[in-house]
PDB file of C-alpha atoms in Angstrom:
ATOM      1  CA  GLN J 233     -40.233  34.374 -80.569  1.00 90.00           C
ATOM      2  CA  PRO J 234     -36.441  34.779 -81.297  1.00 92.00           C
ATOM      3  CA  LEU J 235     -35.668  34.886 -77.483  1.00 94.00           C
ATOM      4  CA  ASP J 236     -38.124  31.851 -76.871  1.00 94.00           C
ATOM      5  CA  MET J 237     -36.410  29.939 -79.802  1.00 93.00           C
ATOM      6  CA  LEU J 238     -32.959  30.513 -78.507  1.00 94.00           C
ATOM      7  CA  LEU J 239     -34.166  29.385 -74.941  1.00 95.00           C
ATOM      8  CA  GLY J 240     -35.939  26.442 -76.121  1.00 93.00           C
ATOM      9  CA  GLY J 241     -39.504  27.822 -75.419  1.00 92.00           C
ATOM     10  CA  GLY J 242     -39.057  30.383 -72.999  1.00 94.00           C
ATOM     11  CA  PHE J 243     -37.424  31.207 -69.569  1.00 96.00           C
ATOM     12  CA  ALA J 244     -37.440  27.732 -67.653  1.00 95.00           C
ATOM     13  CA  LEU J 245     -39.392  27.115 -64.333  1.00 97.00           C
ATOM     14  CA  SER J 246     -37.813  25.350 -61.514  1.00 97.00           C
ATOM     15  CA  GLU J 247     -34.268  27.171 -62.686  1.00 97.00           C
ATOM     16  CA  LEU J 248     -32.176  30.100 -61.796  1.00 98.00           C
ATOM     17  CA  THR J 249     -31.349  32.360 -64.859  1.00 98.00           C
ATOM     18  CA  GLU J 250     -29.035  35.463 -64.928  1.00 98.00           C
ATOM     19  CA  ILE J 251     -29.248  38.521 -67.211  1.00 98.00           C
ATOM     20  CA  ALA J 252     -26.433  40.427 -67.118  1.00 97.00           C
ATOM     21  CA  GLY J 253     -25.658  43.464 -69.133  1.00 96.00           C
ATOM     22  CA  LEU J 254     -24.542  47.069 -69.265  1.00 94.00           C
ATOM     23  CA  PRO J 255     -26.711  49.983 -68.088  1.00 93.00           C
ATOM     24  CA  GLY J 256     -29.622  50.779 -70.472  1.00 92.00           C
ATOM     25  CA  SER J 257     -29.352  47.563 -72.567  1.00 94.00           C
ATOM     26  CA  GLY J 258     -32.693  46.241 -71.751  1.00 95.00           C
ATOM     27  CA  LYS J 259     -32.083  44.049 -68.675  1.00 97.00           C
ATOM     28  CA  THR J 260     -35.203  45.635 -66.665  1.00 97.00           C
ATOM     29  CA  GLN J 261     -37.609  45.766 -69.576  1.00 97.00           C
ATOM     30  CA  LEU J 262     -36.950  42.379 -70.400  1.00 98.00           C
ATOM     31  CA  ALA J 263     -37.770  41.648 -66.907  1.00 98.00           C
ATOM     32  CA  MET J 264     -40.886  43.361 -66.902  1.00 98.00           C
ATOM     33  CA  GLN J 265     -42.014  41.757 -70.126  1.00 98.00           C
ATOM     34  CA  LEU J 266     -41.483  38.455 -68.380  1.00 98.00           C
ATOM     35  CA  CYS J 267     -43.553  39.372 -65.261  1.00 98.00           C
ATOM     36  CA  VAL J 268     -46.479  40.492 -67.621  1.00 98.00           C
ATOM     37  CA  ASP J 269     -46.394  37.627 -69.747  1.00 97.00           C
ATOM     38  CA  ALA J 270     -46.520  35.415 -66.471  1.00 97.00           C
ATOM     39  CA  ARG J 271     -50.192  36.075 -66.391  1.00 96.00           C
ATOM     40  CA  LEU J 272     -50.859  35.000 -70.031  1.00 95.00           C
ATOM     41  CA  PRO J 273     -53.658  32.324 -69.996  1.00 94.00           C
ATOM     42  CA  GLY J 274     -52.923  28.655 -70.180  1.00 91.00           C
ATOM     43  CA  GLN J 275     -54.949  28.390 -73.450  1.00 89.00           C
ATOM     44  CA  TYR J 276     -52.416  30.910 -74.980  1.00 90.00           C
ATOM     45  CA  GLY J 277     -49.313  28.878 -73.878  1.00 90.00           C
ATOM     46  CA  GLY J 278     -48.881  30.825 -70.633  1.00 94.00           C
ATOM     47  CA  VAL J 279     -48.284  29.703 -67.192  1.00 96.00           C
ATOM     48  CA  GLU J 280     -51.181  31.736 -65.707  1.00 95.00           C
ATOM     49  CA  GLY J 281     -49.284  32.906 -62.681  1.00 97.00           C
ATOM     50  CA  CYS J 282     -48.325  35.882 -60.676  1.00 97.00           C
ATOM     51  CA  ALA J 283     -44.775  37.514 -60.354  1.00 98.00           C
ATOM     52  CA  VAL J 284     -42.950  38.790 -57.430  1.00 98.00           C
ATOM     53  CA  VAL J 285     -39.955  41.509 -57.841  1.00 98.00           C
ATOM     54  CA  ILE J 286     -37.340  42.444 -55.249  1.00 98.00           C
ATOM     55  CA  ASP J 287     -36.648  45.933 -56.357  1.00 98.00           C
ATOM     56  CA  ALA J 288     -33.262  46.956 -55.305  1.00 96.00           C
ATOM     57  CA  GLU J 289     -32.757  49.898 -57.500  1.00 95.00           C
ATOM     58  CA  GLY J 290     -36.338  51.643 -57.532  1.00 95.00           C
ATOM     59  CA  SER J 291     -36.861  51.095 -61.231  1.00 95.00           C
ATOM     60  CA  TRP J 292     -40.006  49.111 -60.766  1.00 97.00           C
ATOM     61  CA  SER J 293     -41.622  51.187 -57.683  1.00 95.00           C
ATOM     62  CA  SER J 294     -41.185  54.619 -59.568  1.00 93.00           C
ATOM     63  CA  GLY J 295     -44.126  56.070 -61.408  1.00 94.00           C
ATOM     64  CA  ALA J 296     -42.372  55.640 -64.719  1.00 96.00           C
ATOM     65  CA  GLY J 297     -41.881  51.896 -63.940  1.00 96.00           C
ATOM     66  CA  GLY J 298     -45.930  51.392 -63.281  1.00 96.00           C
ATOM     67  CA  VAL J 299     -46.583  53.363 -66.468  1.00 97.00           C
ATOM     68  CA  ARG J 300     -44.230  50.873 -68.403  1.00 98.00           C
ATOM     69  CA  LEU J 301     -45.846  47.813 -66.958  1.00 98.00           C
ATOM     70  CA  TRP J 302     -49.188  49.390 -67.915  1.00 98.00           C
ATOM     71  CA  SER J 303     -48.463  49.876 -71.354  1.00 98.00           C
ATOM     72  CA  MET J 304     -46.986  46.265 -71.733  1.00 98.00           C
ATOM     73  CA  ALA J 305     -50.036  44.902 -70.110  1.00 98.00           C
ATOM     74  CA  GLY J 306     -52.378  46.794 -72.355  1.00 97.00           C
ATOM     75  CA  ALA J 307     -50.387  45.575 -75.208  1.00 97.00           C
ATOM     76  CA  LEU J 308     -50.773  41.894 -74.339  1.00 97.00           C
ATOM     77  CA  VAL J 309     -54.517  41.953 -73.731  1.00 96.00           C
ATOM     78  CA  ASP J 310     -55.069  43.684 -77.057  1.00 95.00           C
ATOM     79  CA  HIS J 311     -52.794  41.071 -78.747  1.00 94.00           C
ATOM     80  CA  VAL J 312     -54.601  38.104 -77.142  1.00 94.00           C
ATOM     81  CA  LYS J 313     -58.028  39.649 -77.890  1.00 93.00           C
ATOM     82  CA  SER J 314     -56.996  40.222 -81.615  1.00 91.00           C
ATOM     83  CA  SER J 315     -55.659  36.663 -81.946  1.00 87.00           C
ATOM     84  CA  ALA J 316     -59.065  35.593 -80.600  1.00 87.00           C
ATOM     85  CA  LEU J 317     -60.913  37.635 -82.717  1.00 86.00           C
ATOM     86  CA  ARG J 318     -59.169  35.986 -85.788  1.00 85.00           C
ATOM     87  CA  LYS J 319     -59.712  32.491 -84.736  1.00 80.00           C
ATOM     88  CA  MET J 320     -63.509  33.225 -84.455  1.00 80.00           C
ATOM     89  CA  GLU J 321     -63.642  34.594 -87.994  1.00 80.00           C
ATOM     90  CA  ALA J 322     -61.758  31.725 -89.109  1.00 78.00           C
ATOM     91  CA  ASN J 323     -64.316  29.512 -87.773  1.00 72.00           C
ATOM     92  CA  VAL J 324     -67.266  31.334 -88.931  1.00 60.00           C
ATOM     93  CA  ASP J 325     -68.384  28.849 -91.286  1.00 56.00           C
ATOM     94  CA  ASN J 326     -67.847  25.897 -88.903  1.00 58.00           C
ATOM     95  CA  THR J 327     -70.183  24.653 -86.339  1.00 57.00           C
ATOM     96  CA  ASN J 328     -67.922  25.871 -83.735  1.00 58.00           C
ATOM     97  CA  THR J 329     -70.028  27.883 -80.945  1.00 59.00           C
ATOM     98  CA  THR J 330     -67.196  28.952 -79.157  1.00 60.00           C
ATOM     99  CA  THR J 331     -67.882  32.466 -77.361  1.00 62.00           C
ATOM    100  CA  PRO J 332     -65.379  35.345 -77.133  1.00 60.00           C
ATOM    101  CA  GLU J 333     -65.394  34.956 -73.203  1.00 61.00           C
ATOM    102  CA  GLU J 334     -64.276  31.373 -73.691  1.00 68.00           C
ATOM    103  CA  LEU J 335     -61.380  32.302 -75.886  1.00 80.00           C
ATOM    104  CA  VAL J 336     -60.272  35.084 -73.777  1.00 89.00           C
ATOM    105  CA  PRO J 337     -61.280  34.685 -70.104  1.00 91.00           C
ATOM    106  CA  SER J 338     -62.899  37.884 -68.567  1.00 90.00           C
ATOM    107  CA  TRP J 339     -60.201  38.312 -65.619  1.00 93.00           C
ATOM    108  CA  PHE J 340     -57.632  38.731 -68.274  1.00 95.00           C
ATOM    109  CA  THR J 341     -56.998  42.559 -68.286  1.00 96.00           C
ATOM    110  CA  PRO J 342     -54.450  44.885 -67.808  1.00 97.00           C
ATOM    111  CA  GLU J 343     -55.791  45.528 -64.186  1.00 97.00           C
ATOM    112  CA  SER J 344     -55.677  41.779 -63.507  1.00 96.00           C
ATOM    113  CA  ILE J 345     -52.063  41.501 -64.759  1.00 97.00           C
ATOM    114  CA  LEU J 346     -50.608  44.519 -62.580  1.00 97.00           C
ATOM    115  CA  ASP J 347     -52.557  43.254 -59.652  1.00 97.00           C
ATOM    116  CA  GLY J 348     -50.612  39.917 -60.073  1.00 97.00           C
ATOM    117  CA  ILE J 349     -46.942  41.713 -59.921  1.00 98.00           C
ATOM    118  CA  HIS J 350     -46.166  42.091 -56.447  1.00 98.00           C
ATOM    119  CA  ILE J 351     -43.200  44.562 -55.887  1.00 98.00           C
ATOM    120  CA  PHE J 352     -41.134  44.404 -52.764  1.00 98.00           C
ATOM    121  CA  ARG J 353     -38.792  47.665 -52.438  1.00 97.00           C
ATOM    122  CA  VAL J 354     -35.669  46.950 -50.364  1.00 96.00           C
ATOM    123  CA  HIS J 355     -33.099  49.641 -49.606  1.00 94.00           C
ATOM    124  CA  ASP J 356     -29.945  47.558 -48.471  1.00 92.00           C
ATOM    125  CA  GLU J 357     -28.511  44.299 -48.067  1.00 91.00           C
ATOM    126  CA  ALA J 358     -30.060  43.301 -44.973  1.00 92.00           C
ATOM    127  CA  SER J 359     -33.674  43.963 -46.244  1.00 95.00           C
ATOM    128  CA  GLN J 360     -33.112  42.518 -49.604  1.00 94.00           C
ATOM    129  CA  THR J 361     -31.802  39.156 -47.575  1.00 93.00           C
ATOM    130  CA  CYS J 362     -34.508  39.279 -45.201  1.00 95.00           C
ATOM    131  CA  THR J 363     -37.159  39.704 -47.938  1.00 97.00           C
ATOM    132  CA  LEU J 364     -35.780  36.856 -49.909  1.00 96.00           C
ATOM    133  CA  TYR J 365     -35.611  34.115 -47.108  1.00 96.00           C
ATOM    134  CA  ASN J 366     -39.373  35.147 -45.997  1.00 96.00           C
ATOM    135  CA  LEU J 367     -40.627  34.558 -49.419  1.00 97.00           C
ATOM    136  CA  PRO J 368     -41.529  30.844 -48.928  1.00 97.00           C
ATOM    137  CA  GLN J 369     -44.415  31.763 -46.699  1.00 97.00           C
ATOM    138  CA  PHE J 370     -45.636  34.380 -49.137  1.00 98.00           C
ATOM    139  CA  LEU J 371     -45.254  31.808 -52.009  1.00 98.00           C
ATOM    140  CA  GLN J 372     -47.358  29.167 -50.071  1.00 98.00           C
ATOM    141  CA  GLU J 373     -50.154  31.851 -49.405  1.00 97.00           C
ATOM    142  CA  GLN J 374     -50.305  32.682 -53.008  1.00 97.00           C
ATOM    143  CA  GLU J 375     -50.701  29.024 -54.187  1.00 96.00           C
ATOM    144  CA  GLU J 376     -53.255  28.443 -51.549  1.00 97.00           C
ATOM    145  CA  LYS J 377     -55.301  31.505 -53.204  1.00 95.00           C
ATOM    146  CA  GLY J 378     -55.018  29.691 -56.417  1.00 94.00           C
ATOM    147  CA  MET J 379     -52.612  32.583 -57.822  1.00 95.00           C
ATOM    148  CA  PRO J 380     -49.318  30.802 -57.773  1.00 97.00           C
ATOM    149  CA  VAL J 381     -46.260  32.867 -58.250  1.00 98.00           C
ATOM    150  CA  LYS J 382     -44.376  31.553 -61.691  1.00 98.00           C
ATOM    151  CA  ILE J 383     -41.488  34.182 -61.637  1.00 98.00           C
ATOM    152  CA  LEU J 384     -39.274  35.712 -59.066  1.00 98.00           C
ATOM    153  CA  VAL J 385     -37.130  38.817 -60.416  1.00 98.00           C
ATOM    154  CA  ILE J 386     -34.370  40.436 -58.392  1.00 98.00           C
ATOM    155  CA  ASP J 387     -33.282  43.549 -59.953  1.00 96.00           C
ATOM    156  CA  SER J 388     -30.582  43.678 -59.425  1.00 91.00           C
ATOM    157  CA  LEU J 389     -28.985  40.929 -56.839  1.00 89.00           C
ATOM    158  CA  ALA J 390     -25.481  42.721 -57.343  1.00 86.00           C
ATOM    159  CA  PHE J 391     -26.823  46.080 -56.480  1.00 87.00           C
ATOM    160  CA  HIS J 392     -26.685  46.083 -52.294  1.00 84.00           C
ATOM    161  CA  TYR J 393     -23.769  43.608 -52.250  1.00 77.00           C
ATOM    162  CA  ARG J 394     -21.593  45.780 -54.176  1.00 70.00           C
ATOM    163  CA  VAL J 395     -22.675  48.820 -52.136  1.00 63.00           C
ATOM    164  CA  ALA J 396     -22.077  46.780 -48.700  1.00 59.00           C
ATOM    165  CA  SER J 397     -18.649  45.524 -50.140  1.00 58.00           C
ATOM    166  CA  SER J 398     -17.256  49.160 -50.860  1.00 56.00           C
ATOM    167  CA  ILE J 399     -18.373  50.379 -47.504  1.00 54.00           C
ATOM    168  CA  GLY J 400     -16.190  47.622 -45.746  1.00 54.00           C
ATOM    169  CA  SER J 401     -13.295  48.964 -43.730  1.00 43.00           C
ATOM    170  CA  SER J 402      -9.829  48.790 -45.575  1.00 45.00           C
ATOM    171  CA  SER J 403      -8.417  46.783 -42.598  1.00 46.00           C
ATOM    172  CA  ASN J 404     -11.186  44.051 -43.242  1.00 54.00           C
ATOM    173  CA  LYS J 405     -11.175  43.958 -47.059  1.00 51.00           C
ATOM    174  CA  GLY J 406     -10.249  40.251 -46.984  1.00 50.00           C
ATOM    175  CA  GLY J 407     -12.905  39.200 -44.601  1.00 51.00           C
ATOM    176  CA  ASN J 408     -15.566  41.140 -46.034  1.00 59.00           C
ATOM    177  CA  PHE J 409     -14.977  39.674 -49.435  1.00 59.00           C
ATOM    178  CA  LEU J 410     -15.010  36.250 -48.083  1.00 62.00           C
ATOM    179  CA  SER J 411     -18.392  37.190 -46.188  1.00 72.00           C
ATOM    180  CA  THR J 412     -19.815  38.402 -49.380  1.00 77.00           C
ATOM    181  CA  THR J 413     -19.124  35.218 -51.327  1.00 81.00           C
ATOM    182  CA  THR J 414     -20.302  32.907 -48.717  1.00 85.00           C
ATOM    183  CA  SER J 415     -23.630  34.946 -48.767  1.00 87.00           C
ATOM    184  CA  LEU J 416     -23.785  34.838 -52.326  1.00 89.00           C
ATOM    185  CA  THR J 417     -23.475  30.872 -52.362  1.00 90.00           C
ATOM    186  CA  ARG J 418     -25.816  30.591 -49.647  1.00 93.00           C
ATOM    187  CA  MET J 419     -28.219  32.830 -51.491  1.00 94.00           C
ATOM    188  CA  ALA J 420     -27.776  31.082 -54.810  1.00 94.00           C
ATOM    189  CA  ALA J 421     -28.433  27.498 -53.321  1.00 95.00           C
ATOM    190  CA  PHE J 422     -31.761  28.916 -51.504  1.00 97.00           C
ATOM    191  CA  LEU J 423     -32.871  30.336 -54.904  1.00 97.00           C
ATOM    192  CA  GLN J 424     -32.342  27.576 -56.278  1.00 97.00           C
ATOM    193  CA  GLU J 425     -34.348  25.223 -53.949  1.00 97.00           C
ATOM    194  CA  LEU J 426     -36.968  28.168 -54.148  1.00 97.00           C
ATOM    195  CA  ALA J 427     -37.345  27.667 -57.879  1.00 98.00           C
ATOM    196  CA  SER J 428     -37.577  23.860 -57.457  1.00 97.00           C
ATOM    197  CA  GLU J 429     -39.910  23.815 -54.651  1.00 97.00           C
ATOM    198  CA  PHE J 430     -42.420  26.131 -55.957  1.00 98.00           C
ATOM    199  CA  ASP J 431     -41.855  25.434 -59.622  1.00 97.00           C
ATOM    200  CA  LEU J 432     -41.252  28.898 -60.739  1.00 98.00           C
ATOM    201  CA  ALA J 433     -38.363  30.855 -62.825  1.00 98.00           C
ATOM    202  CA  VAL J 434     -35.988  32.801 -60.555  1.00 98.00           C
ATOM    203  CA  VAL J 435     -34.406  35.505 -62.798  1.00 98.00           C
ATOM    204  CA  ALA J 436     -31.568  37.599 -61.198  1.00 97.00           C
ATOM    205  CA  LEU J 437     -30.324  40.567 -62.930  1.00 97.00           C
ATOM    206  CA  ASN J 438     -26.702  41.407 -62.939  1.00 96.00           C
ATOM    207  CA  HIS J 439     -24.489  44.225 -63.668  1.00 93.00           C
ATOM    208  CA  LEU J 440     -20.983  44.093 -65.423  1.00 93.00           C
ATOM    209  CA  THR J 441     -17.935  44.889 -63.972  1.00 89.00           C
ATOM    210  CA  ASN J 442     -14.302  45.262 -65.127  1.00 87.00           C
ATOM    211  CA  LYS J 443     -11.639  42.460 -64.795  1.00 83.00           C
ATOM    212  CA  ILE J 444      -8.279  42.117 -65.851  1.00 77.00           C
ATOM    213  CA  ASP J 445      -7.829  39.652 -68.896  1.00 73.00           C
ATOM    214  CA  LYS J 446      -4.914  37.509 -68.942  1.00 67.00           C
ATOM    215  CA  ASP J 447      -3.289  35.501 -71.810  1.00 63.00           C
ATOM    216  CA  ARG J 448      -2.519  32.138 -71.874  1.00 60.00           C
ATOM    217  CA  THR J 449       1.152  32.870 -70.341  1.00 59.00           C
ATOM    218  CA  GLY J 450      -0.646  34.788 -67.361  1.00 60.00           C
ATOM    219  CA  THR J 451       0.460  38.260 -68.760  1.00 61.00           C
ATOM    220  CA  ASN J 452      -2.138  40.885 -68.384  1.00 62.00           C
ATOM    221  CA  GLY J 453      -3.711  41.764 -71.712  1.00 65.00           C
ATOM    222  CA  GLY J 454      -6.050  44.717 -70.709  1.00 73.00           C
ATOM    223  CA  MET J 455      -9.475  44.939 -69.232  1.00 81.00           C
ATOM    224  CA  LYS J 456     -12.737  43.150 -70.174  1.00 87.00           C
ATOM    225  CA  LEU J 457     -16.472  43.447 -68.759  1.00 89.00           C
ATOM    226  CA  VAL J 458     -17.660  40.336 -67.131  1.00 91.00           C
ATOM    227  CA  PRO J 459     -20.843  39.879 -64.852  1.00 93.00           C
ATOM    228  CA  ALA J 460     -20.464  41.055 -61.264  1.00 91.00           C
ATOM    229  CA  LEU J 461     -20.430  38.790 -58.309  1.00 90.00           C
ATOM    230  CA  GLY J 462     -17.562  36.571 -59.013  1.00 89.00           C
ATOM    231  CA  GLU J 463     -16.874  33.051 -60.092  1.00 90.00           C
ATOM    232  CA  SER J 464     -18.788  31.396 -57.267  1.00 89.00           C
ATOM    233  CA  TRP J 465     -21.954  32.942 -58.400  1.00 93.00           C
ATOM    234  CA  ALA J 466     -21.443  32.201 -61.977  1.00 93.00           C
ATOM    235  CA  HIS J 467     -21.182  28.672 -61.239  1.00 93.00           C
ATOM    236  CA  SER J 468     -24.276  28.620 -59.267  1.00 93.00           C
ATOM    237  CA  VAL J 469     -26.584  29.806 -61.973  1.00 96.00           C
ATOM    238  CA  THR J 470     -28.339  27.433 -64.272  1.00 96.00           C
ATOM    239  CA  SER J 471     -28.329  29.619 -67.314  1.00 97.00           C
ATOM    240  CA  ARG J 472     -26.816  32.955 -67.968  1.00 98.00           C
ATOM    241  CA  LEU J 473     -27.804  35.497 -70.740  1.00 98.00           C
ATOM    242  CA  MET J 474     -26.003  38.563 -71.617  1.00 97.00           C
ATOM    243  CA  VAL J 475     -27.784  41.538 -73.387  1.00 97.00           C
ATOM    244  CA  ASP J 476     -26.340  44.373 -75.331  1.00 95.00           C
ATOM    245  CA  PHE J 477     -26.733  46.669 -77.987  1.00 91.00           C
ATOM    246  CA  TYR J 478     -26.311  45.103 -81.356  1.00 83.00           C
ATOM    247  CA  ASN J 479     -26.398  48.378 -83.491  1.00 66.00           C
ATOM    248  CA  ARG J 480     -27.336  51.917 -81.959  1.00 52.00           C
ATOM    249  CA  HIS J 481     -28.291  53.166 -85.511  1.00 48.00           C
ATOM    250  CA  VAL J 482     -30.043  50.863 -87.793  1.00 49.00           C
ATOM    251  CA  PRO J 483     -32.215  52.267 -90.365  1.00 50.00           C
ATOM    252  CA  ASN J 484     -35.734  51.595 -89.501  1.00 50.00           C
ATOM    253  CA  ASN J 485     -37.033  49.976 -92.555  1.00 51.00           C
ATOM    254  CA  VAL J 486     -38.437  46.735 -91.247  1.00 48.00           C
ATOM    255  CA  GLY J 487     -41.799  48.322 -89.849  1.00 49.00           C
ATOM    256  CA  LEU J 488     -40.621  48.541 -86.296  1.00 50.00           C
ATOM    257  CA  ASN J 489     -40.868  51.472 -83.837  1.00 48.00           C
ATOM    258  CA  SER J 490     -37.919  54.234 -84.101  1.00 47.00           C
ATOM    259  CA  HIS J 491     -36.819  57.105 -81.847  1.00 48.00           C
ATOM    260  CA  GLY J 492     -38.168  59.643 -84.438  1.00 48.00           C
ATOM    261  CA  ASP J 493     -34.934  59.919 -85.989  1.00 50.00           C
ATOM    262  CA  GLY J 494     -35.357  57.127 -88.446  1.00 51.00           C
ATOM    263  CA  VAL J 495     -33.198  54.646 -86.408  1.00 60.00           C
ATOM    264  CA  MET J 496     -34.021  51.962 -83.886  1.00 70.00           C
ATOM    265  CA  GLU J 497     -32.197  50.250 -81.073  1.00 83.00           C
ATOM    266  CA  VAL J 498     -31.528  46.685 -81.806  1.00 90.00           C
ATOM    267  CA  ARG J 499     -30.410  44.506 -78.797  1.00 93.00           C
ATOM    268  CA  THR J 500     -28.927  41.081 -78.572  1.00 93.00           C
ATOM    269  CA  CYS J 501     -29.412  38.537 -76.206  1.00 95.00           C
ATOM    270  CA  SER J 502     -26.843  35.944 -75.916  1.00 96.00           C
ATOM    271  CA  LEU J 503     -27.157  32.666 -74.282  1.00 97.00           C
ATOM    272  CA  ILE J 504     -23.683  31.861 -72.833  1.00 96.00           C
ATOM    273  CA  LYS J 505     -24.196  29.169 -70.198  1.00 96.00           C
ATOM    274  CA  SER J 506     -26.857  26.405 -70.206  1.00 96.00           C
ATOM    275  CA  PRO J 507     -27.237  22.823 -69.316  1.00 93.00           C
ATOM    276  CA  HIS J 508     -29.398  21.867 -72.143  1.00 91.00           C
ATOM    277  CA  LYS J 509     -29.322  24.549 -75.051  1.00 95.00           C
ATOM    278  CA  PRO J 510     -26.535  25.391 -77.166  1.00 95.00           C
ATOM    279  CA  ASN J 511     -25.167  28.865 -76.942  1.00 95.00           C
ATOM    280  CA  GLY J 512     -26.509  31.292 -79.630  1.00 94.00           C
ATOM    281  CA  THR J 513     -27.650  34.976 -79.813  1.00 93.00           C
ATOM    282  CA  ALA J 514     -31.156  36.283 -80.662  1.00 93.00           C
ATOM    283  CA  LEU J 515     -31.954  39.812 -81.790  1.00 92.00           C
ATOM    284  CA  PHE J 516     -35.001  42.089 -80.373  1.00 93.00           C
ATOM    285  CA  THR J 517     -35.982  45.452 -79.863  1.00 93.00           C
ATOM    286  CA  ILE J 518     -37.826  47.557 -77.190  1.00 94.00           C
ATOM    287  CA  THR J 519     -40.927  49.275 -78.647  1.00 94.00           C
ATOM    288  CA  ASP J 520     -43.785  51.126 -76.746  1.00 94.00           C
ATOM    289  CA  LYS J 521     -45.817  47.994 -76.436  1.00 95.00           C
ATOM    290  CA  GLY J 522     -42.957  45.826 -74.959  1.00 96.00           C
ATOM    291  CA  ILE J 523     -40.079  43.432 -76.037  1.00 96.00           C
ATOM    292  CA  ARG J 524     -40.461  42.432 -79.641  1.00 94.00           C
ATOM    293  CA  GLY J 525     -38.238  40.095 -81.654  1.00 92.00           C
ATOM    294  CA  LEU J 526     -36.928  41.295 -84.958  1.00 87.00           C
ATOM    295  CA  PRO J 527     -38.402  39.819 -88.149  1.00 69.00           C
ATOM    296  CA  SER J 528     -36.662  37.330 -90.237  1.00 64.00           C
ATOM    297  CA  GLN J 529     -36.243  39.674 -93.073  1.00 67.00           C
ATOM    298  CA  PHE J 530     -34.018  41.969 -90.962  1.00 70.00           C
ATOM    299  CA  ILE J 531     -31.843  39.110 -89.853  1.00 64.00           C
ATOM    300  CA  GLU J 532     -31.635  37.837 -93.505  1.00 68.00           C
ATOM    301  CA  ALA J 533     -30.729  41.521 -94.669  1.00 71.00           C
ATOM    302  CA  GLU J 534     -27.979  41.631 -92.259  1.00 67.00           C
ATOM    303  CA  ALA J 535     -26.492  38.249 -92.892  1.00 65.00           C
ATOM    304  CA  ALA J 536     -26.489  39.222 -96.569  1.00 71.00           C
ATOM    305  CA  LYS J 537     -24.837  42.458 -95.976  1.00 72.00           C
ATOM    306  CA  ARG J 538     -22.049  40.785 -93.702  1.00 65.00           C
ATOM    307  CA  ALA J 539     -21.481  38.006 -96.519  1.00 69.00           C
ATOM    308  CA  ARG J 540     -21.149  41.086 -98.960  1.00 74.00           C
ATOM    309  CA  LEU J 541     -18.444  42.711 -96.787  1.00 70.00           C
ATOM    310  CA  ASN J 542     -16.601  39.778 -96.438  1.00 63.00           C
TER     311      ASN J 542
END
């Protein structure tokens, strides 16, 4: 819920959204949760669609990736069924004759959710580019089957571009940089068009890289971490999110899953670029059931603690 509130209801369809962050900050897990939630039935506020994943780093295609998606899918189905049961119990004295099957469609199972996540493993820049540019045909076929794709995840777009750039010859560094910038600009325009034409959310995961930080006088002021792929790409995305660790060691006193040592890892998701929402930050954690927002009492307690320190 905190993430949905930050984004004004969730990740927007027909837009290109970037999620950037350090390794281990939760980018891929957040994207996995989005792909699972894309199958959510319409009566529960979902888009009831499928997902396509361009897996550049192998996180999704591995056995561990499949297990993680399965646990998230099972948790989502259990949550929806529990909600339906509570809804029926609340109407027990009414004349409502709704059956459980009407509240939760029979097709809504963990197996169905995973069947709706189409993963394409790409091993280099050429195969990634080729796969992306050939997606319109696949998306059209899915629409004709009545199983429209509602989210496209690229994990991560930067990976093969950075590898390709690093192996360019030293004598052609300038030309290689210009070629990569041109390719990225074209790719961003293509992804924006794809999102609009097929009414889907394009979510591109990105790494962070070091950049020299200059002050107002132009003097070097040290290094700072910024999303990779450069300024042209940054201007091309509709919205940009940054995920990071909020506090690696927070006492687990709010009823959330911990790592067995009495602490949990809290993450931040900050909206730093959006054409229609103000910048802001939401807190979440990663549990065995998936991405979960932090309860309000945790946020209130943290705010009170900071006020006392100030």
